[in-house]
Amino acid sequence: MKITLNWLKNHWKMNKKIDNYVNEITYISENLAALGFEVDYWSFYKPVVCGEILEKIAIKKTKLYQCLVRIDDQCKSLFNYESNLITILTNAKEFLQRDYVLFTPMGHLTQDNIFIESRKICNVLSHGMFIKSENLCKEDFGLYSVQDTILKIDLPTNRPEIKNVRSLAQELSYRIGEMKLLNISNNPSYNMNIDLTNSTGIDIAFLQIDKLNLLNPMIEILRSISLLSDNIYDNLYQYVLLDLGISLHIYDQKNWLTKNNKIVIQTSSNDLINSPMNTRIDHINKYKENEIIMHLNNQISYQLGIQEKLELSKNTESVVMAISNERQKINLNILKYITTLVSSYTYSEPFYKSNDKCASVTRSKVFLPHDQLYSSCGISISLYEMSSILKTIGCEVDIIRRENIHNSHAQFGLEIIPPHDRCDLNNAMDYIEEIIRIKGVEILNKKTVLKSHIWNENIYDPMVDYLAKLGFIEINSFPFLEKQEIFWKRENSIQLLNSLTNSKYMRDSLLPNLLKAADKLLNIGQKEIKLFEINEIYPSEEIHIGILIGGQKQRSPINPKRAIHIFDLKTILSQLGIKIENKYITHPKYQNILGDKDNFILQITKNESKSYLRKSMEMFYYEGIYKLHKPTVTCLSEHTTYKSYTINRLFFISWSMIEKILGSVINYRLIDQVKIENSYITNIVINYNQASQEDMVKYLLNQLETFLKNMEFLFILIYHITNLLIQ
Amino acid sequence: MSKKVEFLRNNLNKWEEYLTQNKLTNIEIKSLRSFLEQKPEKIKKKLFRHLSLSSKKHQKMKHKTNLCDLTMKSQPFIGTGHFLRKIRQQIENYMENRGFINESHIAPLVDNTYYNFTVLNIHENHPARDEQQTFFTTTGKLLRTQTSNSQGRIFKKYHDRNIKVFSIGKVFRNDSDKTHTPTFHQMEILISNCSLVKLIHEIKQFLYDFFGRERKIRLRPSYFPFTEPSYEVDIWMNNQWLEVLGCGITSQAVFKELNLPFRYVAALGCGIERLAMLKYNLKDIRNLYSTSAQKSLQLGENL
């Protein structure tokens, strides 16, 4: 929702003086945010001038037109123009001689934040930029927009009653400032039993009228049943217009009033499509299909549990208008009633004489035990304070005594009847939320924190670290594939109904995306492909690791290069402790594939690669289930090799990795046993299978003396141990 | 010109040491030879001897023993794990160390509407069920839109004990631009018998440790169908408030749907990418999901 600051101030008075204009807006924004209405952004209004085109001449050999525009004296002095006649260049054909047009004057920003300065094009000096063609008349001539600030406010979806500036002002007054009184009078000639004096907010419904000539009758109808006062009507009108992204002049109340309620807005779809407001493209597109109105109605109907949608027709002459009332249910019923009336042209007769058609609003009592606030939120407020807070938002509250309250030790509590316009207040927790909101959410945020020292930047992941050290790069891709990219059988893969692109299938292998990555690398001149990806595959949702290797292996700067072969991949796999079953499997695309579905190696021949890569190349691929192992780890000193594989997984780690390993060892919670082969750090085997963190710490403390030989290591060790002891 | 040659040009007294120990390649010797020709005769004679000796020695050695030049530089491997997975592992490790149980795999990624919406008090005509937000599959299932789909399962599993769990994983939304991707990571934290004040403290602690220093936070009342009360947490960064996570006390409606007795369970949910982007000042979220290895390398440099 967008409102202007002056508009808000028509309904709300600030009781604090702030000299700085920006500080004032910040102050209001922060208070709105504390109430749950986040101010997304605020921006200053940009001035717009309405002038008359006296002359329009086409410039030869260009598509440009030179327009001589007349402006009034006020604009002349305000924007420092030398005379009342200025030239503006345009390429738009729709601006004709004797038309009244809107333009952004020089030295100012347009709505798209384009800065307009006087510029010479084809030897003609242009002093502004036309905005769009409007059905403007003599009365519009002059300065068109007022100086103001626009506030874009995000409204929570559970507050459908806040759909206008008045109800927002009401909310703000709970925290700062106070409401201004609204001049609303009921029309006594009709039997409408609506109490507007106690209204805490005005609801809104949206109605689209298909033909413009029905607008005035509509207004008469609505006024006749006191659904609208003039003030609210104006404001709501503006709200709708702002939301749809219609140009600024609608803000100007004076101009709007001079139009004598004739045709205020012309929201034909073409105008909206051509609208330069790029930020509202979604809105505009939705409006094109008349969805925006339906959407708003859906939101309201959702809150009320009404399933029926209000279908609206598509018409270029259509006008969107808003009607408001205190109660939504009445509102919607009347809306439906009016729709039928308008379509049958029977508006002249008095049509609403009793409130039989109004749905009754049931207001149930809710009991709030006194200690519920403490048990749920950890704060305590006296019953009297809670009661007074709830009364400010229009609740009827009684302090009562009850015994044997379920889930509570309290004997006293509040019996609350919600205000009729608050459909979001249903149970005790809703009232707790309201109490905290009005009291100020800051009361929840008082404890200070200290750094815990358990954040570890270096997580040891043996498989990934090993691959990264060998020069492999990990990629991370989206899980969506196109039809032809599916690796296994298409029938088994998950298909999406509403995908954004052609990628409608969930990946069943990591290979297609790795091949895309390889293609990108080859395209920039890379000769050796070393890629891997760790991601889930569907439908099993198991985490797989895919390793792709190919191209030419550069052995040394002197010796000739050789092509990467399967043994390069197999060496890596054996280092990682991965075994492939010696069994060939059949595949719809690839000929040479060994293993099983969850653990296989694959040869991509030059021919096979042609369909994926721009440069054909032989490649080898491994895919299997990935587990973040914290398995048996053997640390060996630099340049040492370990030949006998007696334990399930082994990793060769250089001296520089010791820090990382010990970091992960100490931080890992489920360490059970520590085995040492030698007393020196160069040769430790750590078995993770069965033991506790305490054992690890005790052991490491005992071994401190032996570690003194290496001061660097000692430093790291003491750091980690102290961290653990602090915890 | 190699660094050695440059060094020797400036330090003539080091020539003997370098040349006698055969530290230079033939190409480097050649370039030094050409450099010497511009020098005065005295220096030329003295240093030229070293040079000629050295090159002869070098050649002889190479000829006789077929030894290779050990000084030649090797090309280092440049590889990296992915930035996003590392961040996820860091958070997982941190949460485990804080005593939370990892329940990331309790809920599937392709889930049914019951756990993703109905249990969470998001009823059939709610706008969140719109096709514009949720990916539906041909089999009538959907790709989960939030990690909160684990809530129902966790409450059932832990119905008779205390809950202190976290769940981290991928979620899917039908949206793509500079700040949104169709896939992203979320983390869900659930703590039973925890008041809002305690939860806020836990959040502050997490943000402190994640960002490495204390951050000013702001609470903002909000609305989530499955928590009541609900708050959004903003942090003060780059001179503005930035929304980072949502939290609240799990709504009674969730327990009612599951036929379980109501208990106070504090819940928190946050987007991992958003936090990572703020921490490392990344501009475009789409770079985190790219098939470009170069972007992976660039991201890897952050860590």
Short mmCIF file of C-alpha atoms in Angstrom, two decimals, chain A residues 11 13 45 136 244 276 285 313 435 444 486 497 504 510 522 537 581 584 604 618 631 647 669 703 727:
data_model
loop_
_atom_site.label_atom_id
_atom_site.label_comp_id
_atom_site.label_asym_id
_atom_site.label_seq_id
_atom_site.Cartn_x
_atom_site.Cartn_y
_atom_site.Cartn_z
CA HIS A 11 -6.12 11.61 9.66
CA LYS A 13 -1.65 14.23 14.36
CA TYR A 45 7.38 13.18 -4.98
CA LEU A 136 -6.67 16.77 -19.74
CA LEU A 244 -2.50 0.43 -9.82
CA PRO A 276 6.69 3.49 -17.82
CA ASN A 285 0.08 -7.45 -16.10
CA SER A 313 -15.19 -8.68 -16.82
CA ILE A 435 -0.37 -6.66 24.04
CA LEU A 444 11.53 -9.02 24.25
CA ILE A 486 17.12 -36.93 -18.27
CA LEU A 497 3.33 -28.95 -13.67
CA LYS A 504 10.28 -29.43 -16.19
CA LEU A 510 24.30 -34.81 -11.66
CA LEU A 522 36.09 -25.62 -22.65
CA ILE A 537 18.95 -36.49 -7.03
CA GLU A 581 31.14 -53.33 -8.81
CA TYR A 584 28.32 -53.59 -16.94
CA ILE A 604 31.65 -40.43 -22.44
CA GLU A 618 36.44 -37.89 -24.20
CA PRO A 631 35.27 -41.78 9.64
CA ILE A 647 40.51 -49.55 7.68
CA ARG A 669 30.45 -34.32 19.33
CA GLN A 703 49.99 -35.67 25.36
CA GLN A 727 32.02 -24.16 26.94
#
